[in-house]
Coordinates of C-alpha atoms and ligand atoms in Angstrom, one line a residue:
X1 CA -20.4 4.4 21.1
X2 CA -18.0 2.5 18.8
X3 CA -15.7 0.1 19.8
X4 CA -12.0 1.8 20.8
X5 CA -9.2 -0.6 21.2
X6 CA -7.2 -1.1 24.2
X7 CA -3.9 -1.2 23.7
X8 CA -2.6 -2.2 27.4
X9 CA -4.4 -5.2 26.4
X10 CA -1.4 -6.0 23.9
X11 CA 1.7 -4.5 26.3
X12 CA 3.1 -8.2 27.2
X13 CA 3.3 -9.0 23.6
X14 CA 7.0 -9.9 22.5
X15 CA 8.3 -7.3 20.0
X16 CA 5.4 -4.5 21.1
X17 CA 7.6 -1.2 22.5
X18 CA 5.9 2.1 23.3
X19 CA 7.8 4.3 21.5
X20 CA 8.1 6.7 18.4
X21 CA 9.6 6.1 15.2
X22 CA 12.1 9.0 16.1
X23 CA 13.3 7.5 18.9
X24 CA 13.3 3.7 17.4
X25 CA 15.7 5.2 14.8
X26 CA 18.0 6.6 17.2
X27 CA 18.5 3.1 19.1
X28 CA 19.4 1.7 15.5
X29 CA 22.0 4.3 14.5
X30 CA 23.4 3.2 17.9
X31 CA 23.3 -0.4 17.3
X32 CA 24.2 -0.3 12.9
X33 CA 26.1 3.1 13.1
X34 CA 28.1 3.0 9.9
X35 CA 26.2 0.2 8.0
X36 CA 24.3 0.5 4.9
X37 CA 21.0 1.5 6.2
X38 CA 19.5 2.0 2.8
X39 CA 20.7 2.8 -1.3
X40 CA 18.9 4.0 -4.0
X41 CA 20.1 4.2 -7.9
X42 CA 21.8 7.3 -6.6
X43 CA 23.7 7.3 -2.8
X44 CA 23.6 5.5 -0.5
X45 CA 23.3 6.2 3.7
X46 CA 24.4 4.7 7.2
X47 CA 22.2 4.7 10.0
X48 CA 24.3 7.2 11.7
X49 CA 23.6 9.1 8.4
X50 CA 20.1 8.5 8.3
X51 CA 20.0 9.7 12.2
X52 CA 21.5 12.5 11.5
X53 CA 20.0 14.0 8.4
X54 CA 16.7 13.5 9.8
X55 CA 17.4 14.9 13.1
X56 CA 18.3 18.0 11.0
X57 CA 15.3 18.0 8.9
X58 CA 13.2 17.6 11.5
X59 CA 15.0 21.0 13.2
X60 CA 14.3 22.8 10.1
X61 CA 10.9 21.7 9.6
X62 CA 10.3 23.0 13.2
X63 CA 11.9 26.3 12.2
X64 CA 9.3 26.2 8.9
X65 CA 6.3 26.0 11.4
X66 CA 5.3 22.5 11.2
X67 CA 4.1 21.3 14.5
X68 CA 3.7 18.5 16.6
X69 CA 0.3 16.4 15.1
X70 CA 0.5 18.7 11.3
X71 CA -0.8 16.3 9.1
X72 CA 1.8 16.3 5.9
X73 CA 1.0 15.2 2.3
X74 CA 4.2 12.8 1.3
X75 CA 4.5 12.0 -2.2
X76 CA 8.0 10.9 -3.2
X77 CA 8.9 7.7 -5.2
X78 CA 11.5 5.0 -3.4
X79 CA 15.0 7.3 -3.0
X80 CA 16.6 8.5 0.4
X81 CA 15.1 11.7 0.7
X82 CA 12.0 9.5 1.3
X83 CA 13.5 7.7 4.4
X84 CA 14.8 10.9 5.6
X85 CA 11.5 12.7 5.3
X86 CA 9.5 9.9 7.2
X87 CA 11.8 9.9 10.2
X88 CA 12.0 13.9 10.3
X89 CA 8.4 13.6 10.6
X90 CA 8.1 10.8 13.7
X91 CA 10.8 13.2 15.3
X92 CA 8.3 15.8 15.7
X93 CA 5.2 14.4 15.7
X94 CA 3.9 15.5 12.6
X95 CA 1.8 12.8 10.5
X96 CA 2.9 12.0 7.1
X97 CA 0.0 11.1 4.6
X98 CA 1.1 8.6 2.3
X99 CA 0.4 9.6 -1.1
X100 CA 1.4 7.0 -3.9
X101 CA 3.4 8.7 -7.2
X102 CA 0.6 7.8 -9.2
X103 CA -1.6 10.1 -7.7
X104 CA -3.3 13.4 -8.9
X105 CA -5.6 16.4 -8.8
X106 CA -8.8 14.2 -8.0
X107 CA -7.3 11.7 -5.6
X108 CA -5.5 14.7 -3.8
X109 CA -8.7 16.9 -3.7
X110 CA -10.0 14.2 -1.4
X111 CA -7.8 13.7 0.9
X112 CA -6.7 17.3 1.4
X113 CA -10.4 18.3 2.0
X114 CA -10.2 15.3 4.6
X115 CA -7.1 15.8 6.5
X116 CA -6.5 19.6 5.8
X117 CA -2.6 18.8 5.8
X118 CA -0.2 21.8 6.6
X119 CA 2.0 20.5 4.1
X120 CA 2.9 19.4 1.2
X121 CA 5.7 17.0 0.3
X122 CA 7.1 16.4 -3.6
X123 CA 9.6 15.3 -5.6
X124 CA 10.2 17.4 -8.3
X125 CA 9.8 15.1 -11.1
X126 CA 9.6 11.7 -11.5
X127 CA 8.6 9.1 -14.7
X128 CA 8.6 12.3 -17.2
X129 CA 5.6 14.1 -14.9
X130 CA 6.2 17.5 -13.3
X131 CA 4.8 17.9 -9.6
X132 CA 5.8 21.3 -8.6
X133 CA 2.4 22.6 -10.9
X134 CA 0.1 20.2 -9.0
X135 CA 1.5 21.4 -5.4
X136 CA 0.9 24.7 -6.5
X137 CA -2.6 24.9 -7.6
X138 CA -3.2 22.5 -4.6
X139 CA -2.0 25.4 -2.3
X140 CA -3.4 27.8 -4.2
X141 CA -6.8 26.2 -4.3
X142 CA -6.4 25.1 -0.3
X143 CA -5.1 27.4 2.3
X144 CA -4.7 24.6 4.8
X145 CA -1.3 24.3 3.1
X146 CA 0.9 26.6 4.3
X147 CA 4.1 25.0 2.4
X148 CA 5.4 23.4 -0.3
X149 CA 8.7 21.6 -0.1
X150 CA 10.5 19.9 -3.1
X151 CA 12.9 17.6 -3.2
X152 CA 15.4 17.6 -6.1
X153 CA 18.9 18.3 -7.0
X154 CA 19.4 21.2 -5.2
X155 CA 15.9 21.7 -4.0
X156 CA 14.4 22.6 -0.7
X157 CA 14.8 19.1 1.0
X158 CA 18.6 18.9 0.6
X159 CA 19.0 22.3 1.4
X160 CA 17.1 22.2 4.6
X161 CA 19.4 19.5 5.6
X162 CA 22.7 21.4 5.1
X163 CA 21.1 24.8 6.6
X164 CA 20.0 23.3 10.1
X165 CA 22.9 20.8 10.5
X166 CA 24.5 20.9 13.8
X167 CA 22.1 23.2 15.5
X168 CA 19.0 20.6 16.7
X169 CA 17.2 21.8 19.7
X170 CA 14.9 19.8 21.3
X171 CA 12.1 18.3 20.0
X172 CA 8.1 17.7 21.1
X173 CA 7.7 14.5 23.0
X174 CA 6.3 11.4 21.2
X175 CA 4.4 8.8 22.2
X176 CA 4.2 5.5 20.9
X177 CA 0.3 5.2 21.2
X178 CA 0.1 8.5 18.9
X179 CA -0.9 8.8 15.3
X180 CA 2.5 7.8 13.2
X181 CA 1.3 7.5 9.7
X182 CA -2.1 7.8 7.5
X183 CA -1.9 4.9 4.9
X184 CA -4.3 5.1 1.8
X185 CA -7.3 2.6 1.8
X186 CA -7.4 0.7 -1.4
X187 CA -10.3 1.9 -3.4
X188 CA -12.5 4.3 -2.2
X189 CA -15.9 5.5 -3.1
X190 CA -15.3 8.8 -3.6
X191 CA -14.9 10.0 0.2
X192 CA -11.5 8.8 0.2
X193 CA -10.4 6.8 3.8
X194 CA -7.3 6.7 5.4
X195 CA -5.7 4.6 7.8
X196 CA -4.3 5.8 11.2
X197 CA -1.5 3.7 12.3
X198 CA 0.5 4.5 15.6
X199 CA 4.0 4.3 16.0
X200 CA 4.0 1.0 18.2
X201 CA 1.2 -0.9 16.4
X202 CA 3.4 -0.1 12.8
X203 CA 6.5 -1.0 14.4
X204 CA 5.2 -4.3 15.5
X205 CA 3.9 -5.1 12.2
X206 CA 7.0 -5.1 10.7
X207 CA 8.8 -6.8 13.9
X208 CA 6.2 -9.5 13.4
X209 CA 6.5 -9.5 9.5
X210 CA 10.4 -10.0 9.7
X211 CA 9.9 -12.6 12.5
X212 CA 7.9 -14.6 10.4
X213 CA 11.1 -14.0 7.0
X214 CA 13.8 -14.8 9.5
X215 CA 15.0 -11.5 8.8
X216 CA 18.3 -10.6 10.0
X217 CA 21.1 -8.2 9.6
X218 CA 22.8 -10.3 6.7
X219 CA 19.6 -9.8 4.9
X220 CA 19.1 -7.2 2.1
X221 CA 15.5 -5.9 1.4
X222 CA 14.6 -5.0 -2.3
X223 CA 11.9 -1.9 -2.7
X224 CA 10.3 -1.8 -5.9
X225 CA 6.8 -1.6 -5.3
X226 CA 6.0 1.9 -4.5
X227 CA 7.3 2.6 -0.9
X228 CA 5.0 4.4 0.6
X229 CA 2.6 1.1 0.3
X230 CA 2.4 -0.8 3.6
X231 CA 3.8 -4.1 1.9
X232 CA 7.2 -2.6 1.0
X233 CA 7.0 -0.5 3.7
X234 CA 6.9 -2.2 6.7
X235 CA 5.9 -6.0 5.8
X236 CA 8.8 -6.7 6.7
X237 CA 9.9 -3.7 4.4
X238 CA 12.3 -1.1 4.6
X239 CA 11.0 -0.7 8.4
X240 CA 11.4 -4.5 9.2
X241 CA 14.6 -4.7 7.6
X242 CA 16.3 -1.5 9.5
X243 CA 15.0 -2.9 12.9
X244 CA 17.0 -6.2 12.3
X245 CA 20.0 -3.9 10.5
X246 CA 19.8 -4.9 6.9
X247 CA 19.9 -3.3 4.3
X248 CA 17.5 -1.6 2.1
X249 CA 17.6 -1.5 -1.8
X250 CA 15.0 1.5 -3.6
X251 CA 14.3 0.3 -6.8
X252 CA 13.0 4.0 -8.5
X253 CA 10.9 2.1 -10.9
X254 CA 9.0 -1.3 -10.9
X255 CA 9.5 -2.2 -14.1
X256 CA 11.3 -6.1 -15.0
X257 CA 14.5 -5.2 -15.6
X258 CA 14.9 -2.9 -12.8
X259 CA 14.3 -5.3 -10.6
X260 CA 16.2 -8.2 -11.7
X261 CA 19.1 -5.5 -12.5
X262 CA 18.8 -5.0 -8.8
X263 CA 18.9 -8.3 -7.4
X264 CA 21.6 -9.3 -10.0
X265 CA 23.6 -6.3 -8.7
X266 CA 22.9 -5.6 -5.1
X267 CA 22.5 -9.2 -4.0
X268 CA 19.2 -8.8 -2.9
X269 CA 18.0 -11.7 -0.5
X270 CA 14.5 -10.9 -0.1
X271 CA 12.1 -8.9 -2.2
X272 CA 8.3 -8.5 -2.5
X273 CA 5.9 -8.9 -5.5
X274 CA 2.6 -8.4 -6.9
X275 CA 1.6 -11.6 -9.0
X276 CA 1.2 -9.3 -12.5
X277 CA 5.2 -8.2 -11.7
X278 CA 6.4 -11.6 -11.0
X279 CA 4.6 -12.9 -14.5
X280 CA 6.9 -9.9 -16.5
X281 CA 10.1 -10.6 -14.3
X282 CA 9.4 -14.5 -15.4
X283 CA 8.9 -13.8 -18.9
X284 CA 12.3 -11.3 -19.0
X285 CA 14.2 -14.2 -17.0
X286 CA 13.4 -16.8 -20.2
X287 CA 14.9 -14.7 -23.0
X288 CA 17.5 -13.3 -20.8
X289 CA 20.6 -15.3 -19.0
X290 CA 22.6 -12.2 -17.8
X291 CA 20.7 -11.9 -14.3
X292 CA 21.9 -13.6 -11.4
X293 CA 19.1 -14.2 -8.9
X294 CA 20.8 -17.0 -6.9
X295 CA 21.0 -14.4 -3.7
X296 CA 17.3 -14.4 -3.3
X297 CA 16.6 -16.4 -0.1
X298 CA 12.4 -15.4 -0.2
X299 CA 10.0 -14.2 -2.5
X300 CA 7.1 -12.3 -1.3
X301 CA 4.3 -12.5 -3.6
X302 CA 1.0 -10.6 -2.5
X303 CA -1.5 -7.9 -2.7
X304 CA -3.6 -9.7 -5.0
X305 CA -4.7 -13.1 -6.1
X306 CA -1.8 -15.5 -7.2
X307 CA -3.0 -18.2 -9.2
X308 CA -2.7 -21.9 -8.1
X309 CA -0.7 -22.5 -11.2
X310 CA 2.1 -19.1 -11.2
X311 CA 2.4 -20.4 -7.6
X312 CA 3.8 -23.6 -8.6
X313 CA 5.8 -22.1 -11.5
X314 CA 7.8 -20.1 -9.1
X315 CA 8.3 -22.6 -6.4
X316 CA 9.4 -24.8 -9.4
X317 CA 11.5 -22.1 -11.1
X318 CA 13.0 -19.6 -8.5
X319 CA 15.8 -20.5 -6.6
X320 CA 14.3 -19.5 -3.6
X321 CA 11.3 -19.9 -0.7
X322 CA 7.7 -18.7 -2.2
X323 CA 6.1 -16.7 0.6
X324 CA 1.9 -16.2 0.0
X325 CA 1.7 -12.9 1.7
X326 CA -2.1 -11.7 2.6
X327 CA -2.1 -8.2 3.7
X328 CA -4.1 -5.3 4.2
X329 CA -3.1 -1.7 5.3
X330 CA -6.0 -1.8 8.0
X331 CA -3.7 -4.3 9.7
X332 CA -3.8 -7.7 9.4
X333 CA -1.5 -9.9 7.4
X334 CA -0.9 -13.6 7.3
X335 CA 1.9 -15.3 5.9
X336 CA 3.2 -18.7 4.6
X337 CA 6.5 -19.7 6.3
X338 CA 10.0 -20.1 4.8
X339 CA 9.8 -23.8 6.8
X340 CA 6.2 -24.7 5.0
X341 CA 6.4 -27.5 2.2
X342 CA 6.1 -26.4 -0.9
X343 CA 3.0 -27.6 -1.7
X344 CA 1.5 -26.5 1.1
X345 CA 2.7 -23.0 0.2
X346 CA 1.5 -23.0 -3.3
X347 CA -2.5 -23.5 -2.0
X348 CA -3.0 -20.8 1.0
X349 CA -2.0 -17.7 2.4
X350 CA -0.5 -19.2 5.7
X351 CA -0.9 -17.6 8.9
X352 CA -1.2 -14.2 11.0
X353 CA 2.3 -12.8 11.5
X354 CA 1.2 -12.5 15.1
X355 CA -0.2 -14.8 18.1
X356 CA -2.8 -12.1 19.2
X357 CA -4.3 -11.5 15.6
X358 CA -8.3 -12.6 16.3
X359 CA -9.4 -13.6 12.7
X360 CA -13.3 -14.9 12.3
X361 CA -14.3 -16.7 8.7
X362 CA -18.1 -15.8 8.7
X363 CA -21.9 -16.0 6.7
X364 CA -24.0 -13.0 5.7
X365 CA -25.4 -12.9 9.3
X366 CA -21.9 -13.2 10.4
X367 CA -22.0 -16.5 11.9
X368 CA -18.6 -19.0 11.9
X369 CA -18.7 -21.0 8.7
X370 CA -17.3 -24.4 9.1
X371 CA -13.3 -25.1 7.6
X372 CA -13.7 -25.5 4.5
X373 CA -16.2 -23.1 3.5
X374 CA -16.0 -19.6 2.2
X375 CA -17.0 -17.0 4.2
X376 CA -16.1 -12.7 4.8
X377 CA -12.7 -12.8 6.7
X378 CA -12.8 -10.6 9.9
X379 CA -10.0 -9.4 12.0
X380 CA -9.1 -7.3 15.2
X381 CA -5.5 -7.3 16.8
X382 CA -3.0 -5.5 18.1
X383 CA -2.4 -3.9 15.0
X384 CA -5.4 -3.8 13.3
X385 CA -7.1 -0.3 13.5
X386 CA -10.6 0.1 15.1
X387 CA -11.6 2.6 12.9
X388 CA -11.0 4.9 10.1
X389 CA -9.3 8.3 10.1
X390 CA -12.3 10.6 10.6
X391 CA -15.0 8.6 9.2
X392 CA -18.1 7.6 11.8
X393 CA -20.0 6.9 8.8
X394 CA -17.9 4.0 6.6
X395 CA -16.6 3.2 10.2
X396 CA -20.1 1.5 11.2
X397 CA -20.7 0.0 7.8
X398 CA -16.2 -1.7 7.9
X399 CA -16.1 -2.7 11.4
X400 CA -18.5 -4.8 13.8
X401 CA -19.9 -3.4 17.0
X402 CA -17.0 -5.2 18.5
X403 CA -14.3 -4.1 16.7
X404 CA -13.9 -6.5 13.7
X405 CA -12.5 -5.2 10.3
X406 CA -14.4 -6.3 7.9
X407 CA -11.9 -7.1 5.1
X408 CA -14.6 -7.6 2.1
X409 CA -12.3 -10.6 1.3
X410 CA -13.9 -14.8 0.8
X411 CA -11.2 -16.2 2.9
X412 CA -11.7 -20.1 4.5
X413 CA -9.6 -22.0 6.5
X414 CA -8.0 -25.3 5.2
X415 CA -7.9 -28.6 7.0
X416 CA -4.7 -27.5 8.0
X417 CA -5.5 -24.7 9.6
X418 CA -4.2 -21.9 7.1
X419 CA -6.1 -19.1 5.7
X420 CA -7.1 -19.3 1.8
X421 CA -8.3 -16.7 0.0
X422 CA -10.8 -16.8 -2.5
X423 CA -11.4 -13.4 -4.1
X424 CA -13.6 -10.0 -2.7
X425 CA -16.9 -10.2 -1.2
X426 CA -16.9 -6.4 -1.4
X427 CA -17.4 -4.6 -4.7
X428 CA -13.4 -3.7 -5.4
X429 CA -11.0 -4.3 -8.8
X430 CA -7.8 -5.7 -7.7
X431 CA -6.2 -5.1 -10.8
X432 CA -2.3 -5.7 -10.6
X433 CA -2.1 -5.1 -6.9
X434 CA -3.6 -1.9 -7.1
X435 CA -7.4 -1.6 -5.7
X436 CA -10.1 0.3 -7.4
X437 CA -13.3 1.5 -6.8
X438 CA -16.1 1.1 -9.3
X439 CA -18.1 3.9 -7.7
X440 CA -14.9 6.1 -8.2
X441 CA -14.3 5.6 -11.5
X442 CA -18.2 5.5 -12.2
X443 CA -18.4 9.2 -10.7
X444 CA -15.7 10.2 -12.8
X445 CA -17.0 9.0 -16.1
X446 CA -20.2 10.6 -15.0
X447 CA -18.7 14.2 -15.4
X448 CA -18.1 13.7 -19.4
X449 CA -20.5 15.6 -21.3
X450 CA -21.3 12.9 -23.5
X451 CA -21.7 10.4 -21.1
X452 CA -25.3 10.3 -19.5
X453 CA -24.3 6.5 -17.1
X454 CA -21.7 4.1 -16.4
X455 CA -21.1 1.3 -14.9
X456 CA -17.7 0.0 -14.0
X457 CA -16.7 -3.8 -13.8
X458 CA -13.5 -5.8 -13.0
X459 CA -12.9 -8.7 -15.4
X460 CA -10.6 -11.6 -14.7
X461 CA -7.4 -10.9 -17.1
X462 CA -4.5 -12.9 -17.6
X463 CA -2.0 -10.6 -16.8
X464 CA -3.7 -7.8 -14.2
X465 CA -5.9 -10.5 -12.4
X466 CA -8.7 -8.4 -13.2
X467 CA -8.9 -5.4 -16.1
X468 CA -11.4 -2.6 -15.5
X469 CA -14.3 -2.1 -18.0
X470 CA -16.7 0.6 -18.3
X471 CA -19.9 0.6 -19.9
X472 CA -21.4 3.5 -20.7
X473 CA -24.4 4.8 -21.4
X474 CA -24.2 7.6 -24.0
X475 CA -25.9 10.5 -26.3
X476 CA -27.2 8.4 -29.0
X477 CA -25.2 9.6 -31.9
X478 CA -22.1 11.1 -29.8
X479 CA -19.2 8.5 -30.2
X480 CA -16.9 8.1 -27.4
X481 CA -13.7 5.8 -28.0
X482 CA -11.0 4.2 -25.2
X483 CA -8.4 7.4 -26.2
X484 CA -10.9 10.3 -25.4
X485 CA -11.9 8.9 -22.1
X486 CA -8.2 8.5 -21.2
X487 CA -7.2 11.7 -21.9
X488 CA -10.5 13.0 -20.3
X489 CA -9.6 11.1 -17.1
X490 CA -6.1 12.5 -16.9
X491 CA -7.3 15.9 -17.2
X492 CA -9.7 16.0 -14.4
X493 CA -6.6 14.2 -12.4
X494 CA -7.2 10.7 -12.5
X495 CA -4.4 8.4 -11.2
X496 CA -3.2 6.0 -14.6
X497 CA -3.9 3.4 -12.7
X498 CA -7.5 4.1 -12.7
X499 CA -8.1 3.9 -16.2
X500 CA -10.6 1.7 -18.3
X501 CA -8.6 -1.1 -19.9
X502 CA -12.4 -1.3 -22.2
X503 CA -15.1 0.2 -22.8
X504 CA -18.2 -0.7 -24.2
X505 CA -21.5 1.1 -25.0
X506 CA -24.9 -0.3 -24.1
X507 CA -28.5 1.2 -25.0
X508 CA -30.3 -0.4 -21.3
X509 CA -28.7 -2.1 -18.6
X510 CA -29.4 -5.4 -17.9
X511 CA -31.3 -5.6 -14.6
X512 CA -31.6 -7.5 -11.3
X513 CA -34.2 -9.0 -9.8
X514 CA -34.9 -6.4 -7.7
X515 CA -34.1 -3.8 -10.3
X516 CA -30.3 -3.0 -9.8
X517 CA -27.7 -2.6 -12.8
X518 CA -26.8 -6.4 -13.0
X519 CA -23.1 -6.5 -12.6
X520 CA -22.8 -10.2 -12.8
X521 CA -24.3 -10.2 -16.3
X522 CA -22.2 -7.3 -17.2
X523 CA -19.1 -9.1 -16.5
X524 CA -20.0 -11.8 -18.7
X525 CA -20.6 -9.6 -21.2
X526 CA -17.5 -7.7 -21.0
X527 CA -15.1 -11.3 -20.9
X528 CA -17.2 -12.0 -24.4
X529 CA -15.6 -9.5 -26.0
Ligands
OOB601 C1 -2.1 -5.0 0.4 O1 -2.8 -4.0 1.1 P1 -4.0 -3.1 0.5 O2 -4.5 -2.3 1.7 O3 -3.5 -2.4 -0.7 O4 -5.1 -4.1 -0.1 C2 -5.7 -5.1 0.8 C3 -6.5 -6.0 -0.1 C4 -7.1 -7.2 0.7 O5 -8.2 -6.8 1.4 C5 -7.3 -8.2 -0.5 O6 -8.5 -7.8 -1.1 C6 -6.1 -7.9 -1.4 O7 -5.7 -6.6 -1.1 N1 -5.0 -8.9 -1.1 C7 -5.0 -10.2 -1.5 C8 -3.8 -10.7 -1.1 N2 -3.1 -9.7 -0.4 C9 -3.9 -8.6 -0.5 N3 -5.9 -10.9 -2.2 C10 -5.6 -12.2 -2.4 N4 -4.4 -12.8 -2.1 C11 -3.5 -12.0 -1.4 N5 -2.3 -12.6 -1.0 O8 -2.4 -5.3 -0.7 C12 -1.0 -5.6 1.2 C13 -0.6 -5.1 2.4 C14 0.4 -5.6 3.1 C15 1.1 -6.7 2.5 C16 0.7 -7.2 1.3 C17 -0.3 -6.6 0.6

């Protein structure tokens, strides 16, 4: 028998409520009522609004059939109608999946034949790319998907809104200890995994994450990482920011100058980063003096390695408090603290947002190393998850008898008492934030004609922290170049984010001692070139 968590054990904890994410937005459109609850490049809403729209959505997806514990497939980039759509959801009970806008045919495949969702959530188009097509052949191809609803102009979403308004019934009681959202796992070895968070563990990660930013209703919360990742979601996030009454800012695109257009213009106090984006906004804020960042009162930076050096360039450069922000969407996160001295903030990732977070720094035979010394970083907490969605098997091999997670990060703990990372201990590419699989990509390749073996490798990069390389074993006179296995990706439905950055053929791999493909050395060879 695995180890299940016991949740009365965290019932005394300041900021944990039993209750649904329906209900929790209710007691905020009574408390904010006409406020800015959150804009986009388009509208903007109150929380009365909000309350409202997604009381009647949730009415008409009751109407459509969805019930009470439907999984649904969400993928919509950062705009109302995504806000809207989450809370509709919680009202009812049904479980949004959140799919990232970068995602396609393969990473979909997985997931649906995982969860077997009822539905299927889309924008209509977004960054030049057409989802209506995918939904379609994903229906087509899966009858667990009884509908497909868009949300565009004048689309399904909107329209289901207007129909039902005025006529919500009741709806199916929720309780806090249920099933709220499935989050992606970063990198996954072609089973995909998914993360079931309930509605009070998710709340209290963002409760604890704006604790720890001195969040409060003065504050407003910049979105441009994807917002259906747990770091702008609820770390603080738009969830974290709408408990204290803030507001929320959806940036539709990450790229530099949307981002410093939208500080500059919305007076954005608090935003998060990955390390690559803050390099680009850096480089954009040199050669140009039209953007005002003076309102930002915190910078989060995380989801990836942030050099020792960047850190200090930004604590010496922005006008504002650096925040290291360690995360994971299994649970646990540790933060630096806006009161932390700078240079005790540029060298560690601070602390867990919350005093019940058990964290363990261990050896191979997962003994306590010393302070000081690198070692696997476990954790278990109130909102940690014991276990995967539906996965016994990667469940043993991720967690300890005892409930651990076991992060695959080299974490220590400094003199002072503060976690540092140090890079994976688990096979995974972090490249710009976003986490990739080898054995993934390695499958993929694999399914090329002229491609007999592959092997994938992360290599440090300036810019992505680490770039992915494949090499490739292939039919001796058959050339392959960088463009054909691109376009060969995206057509079996490979997310862009997956794709080689190089590749480069070898005749024989070079081997390990024990006669494995020698990653190490392929590494090397791959920073050579
Ligand atoms: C965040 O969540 P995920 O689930 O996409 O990725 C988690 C992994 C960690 O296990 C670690 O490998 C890496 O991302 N990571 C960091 C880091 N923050 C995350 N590695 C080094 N330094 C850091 N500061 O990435 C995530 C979730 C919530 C908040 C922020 C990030």
């Amino acid at each position: 028998m695995s180890y299940k968590k016991d949740m009365s054990k965290y019932e005394h904890l300041e900021g944990w409520e039993r209750c649904g994410f329906g209900e929790q937005l209710d007691k905020w459109a009574e408390k904010y009522g006409e406020r800015t609850a959150v804009t986009d490049s388009e509208d903007e809403i109150s929380y009365m609004e909000l309350k409202q729209k997604a009381d009647c959505l949730a009415a008409a997806f009751l109407r459509k059939g969805i019930l009470k514990g439907d999984k649904v497939l969400v993928q919509l980039p950062n705009r109302i109608s995504f806000v809207i759509v989450f809370f509709a959801l919680s009202k009812i009970g049904a479980v949004p999946i959140m799919m990232l806008p970068a995602h396609r045919e393969a990473e979909l495949e997985g997931i649906i034949e995982l969860a077997k969702p009822a539905a299927y959530i889309v924008v209509e188009k977004y960054l030049g790319f057409s989802y209506v097509p995918m939904a379609n052949a994903m229906k087509e191809k899966y009858s667990c998907i009884r509908h497909i609803f868009v949300d565009s102009e004048s689309g399904d979403i909107s329209g289901m809104i207007a129909e039902t308004c005025g006529e919500n019934g009741a709806f199916p009681a929720v309780d806090g200890y249920e099933t709220a959202v499935l989050l992606l796992s970063g990198g996954t070895t072609g089973v995909p995994k998914l993360i079931p968070r309930t509605h009070t563990d998710y709340m209290y990660n963002a409760r604890m994450s704006a604790k720890r930013c001195r969040l409060d209703s003065s504050d407003v919360y910049l979105a441009s990482l994807p917002v259906a990742h747990n770091f702008p979601l609820c770390c603080p996030g738009l969830l974290g920011t709408l408990e204290v009454g803030g507001k929320v800012v959806l940036a539709s695109a990450t790229s530099p100058d949307d981002i410093l257009d939208a500080i500059t213009e919305e007076g954005v106090t608090i935003t998060a980063l990955v390390p690559a984006m803050v390099t680009v906004c850096m480089e954009m804020l040199e050669w140009d003096e039209d953007y005002d960042i003076s309102s930002l009162r915190i910078l989060q930076v995380g989801g990836a390695m942030l050099e020792d050096s960047l850190a200090d360039k930004i604590i010496e450069e922005w006008p504002c408090k650096l925040m290291q922000v360690f995360g994971t969407a299994e649970g646990l996160l540790s933060f630096t603290s806006p009161e932390d001295e700078g240079s005790l903030i540029a060298r560690c990732q601070g602390t867990p947002v919350s005093p019940a977070d058990e964290v363990k720094i261990v050896d191979e035979e997962d003994k306590a190393v010393p302070e000081g010394v690198f070692g696997e970083l476990l954790s278990r907490g109130p909102y940690t998850i014991d276990g995967y969605y539906m996965a016994e098997e990667a469940n043993k091999k991720s967690f300890t008898p005892d409930g651990f997670y076991r992060t695959g990060d080299k974490a220590m703990w400094t003199k002072d008492r503060r976690l540092r990372l140090g890079g994976r201990i688990k096979e995974q590419i972090n490249r710009a934030g976003e986490k990739i699989m080898p054995s993934e990509i390695e499958a993929y390749l694999c399914r090329h004609s002229k491609i007999k073996e592959a092997a994938v490798v992360g290599v440090p990069d300036e810019t992505l922290g680490n770039r992915i390389c494949a090499f490739l074993v292939t039919d001796d006179e058959a050339g392959i170049d960088l463009q054909e296995i691109h376009r060969f990706l995206r057509e079996i439905g490979v997310a862009a984010y997956k794709m080689p950055d190089q590749i480069e053929r070898v005749e024989t791999w070079p081997l390990t001692s024990v006669g494995k493909i020698d990653k190490k050395a392929l590494e090397r060879m791959a920073q050579g070139k």
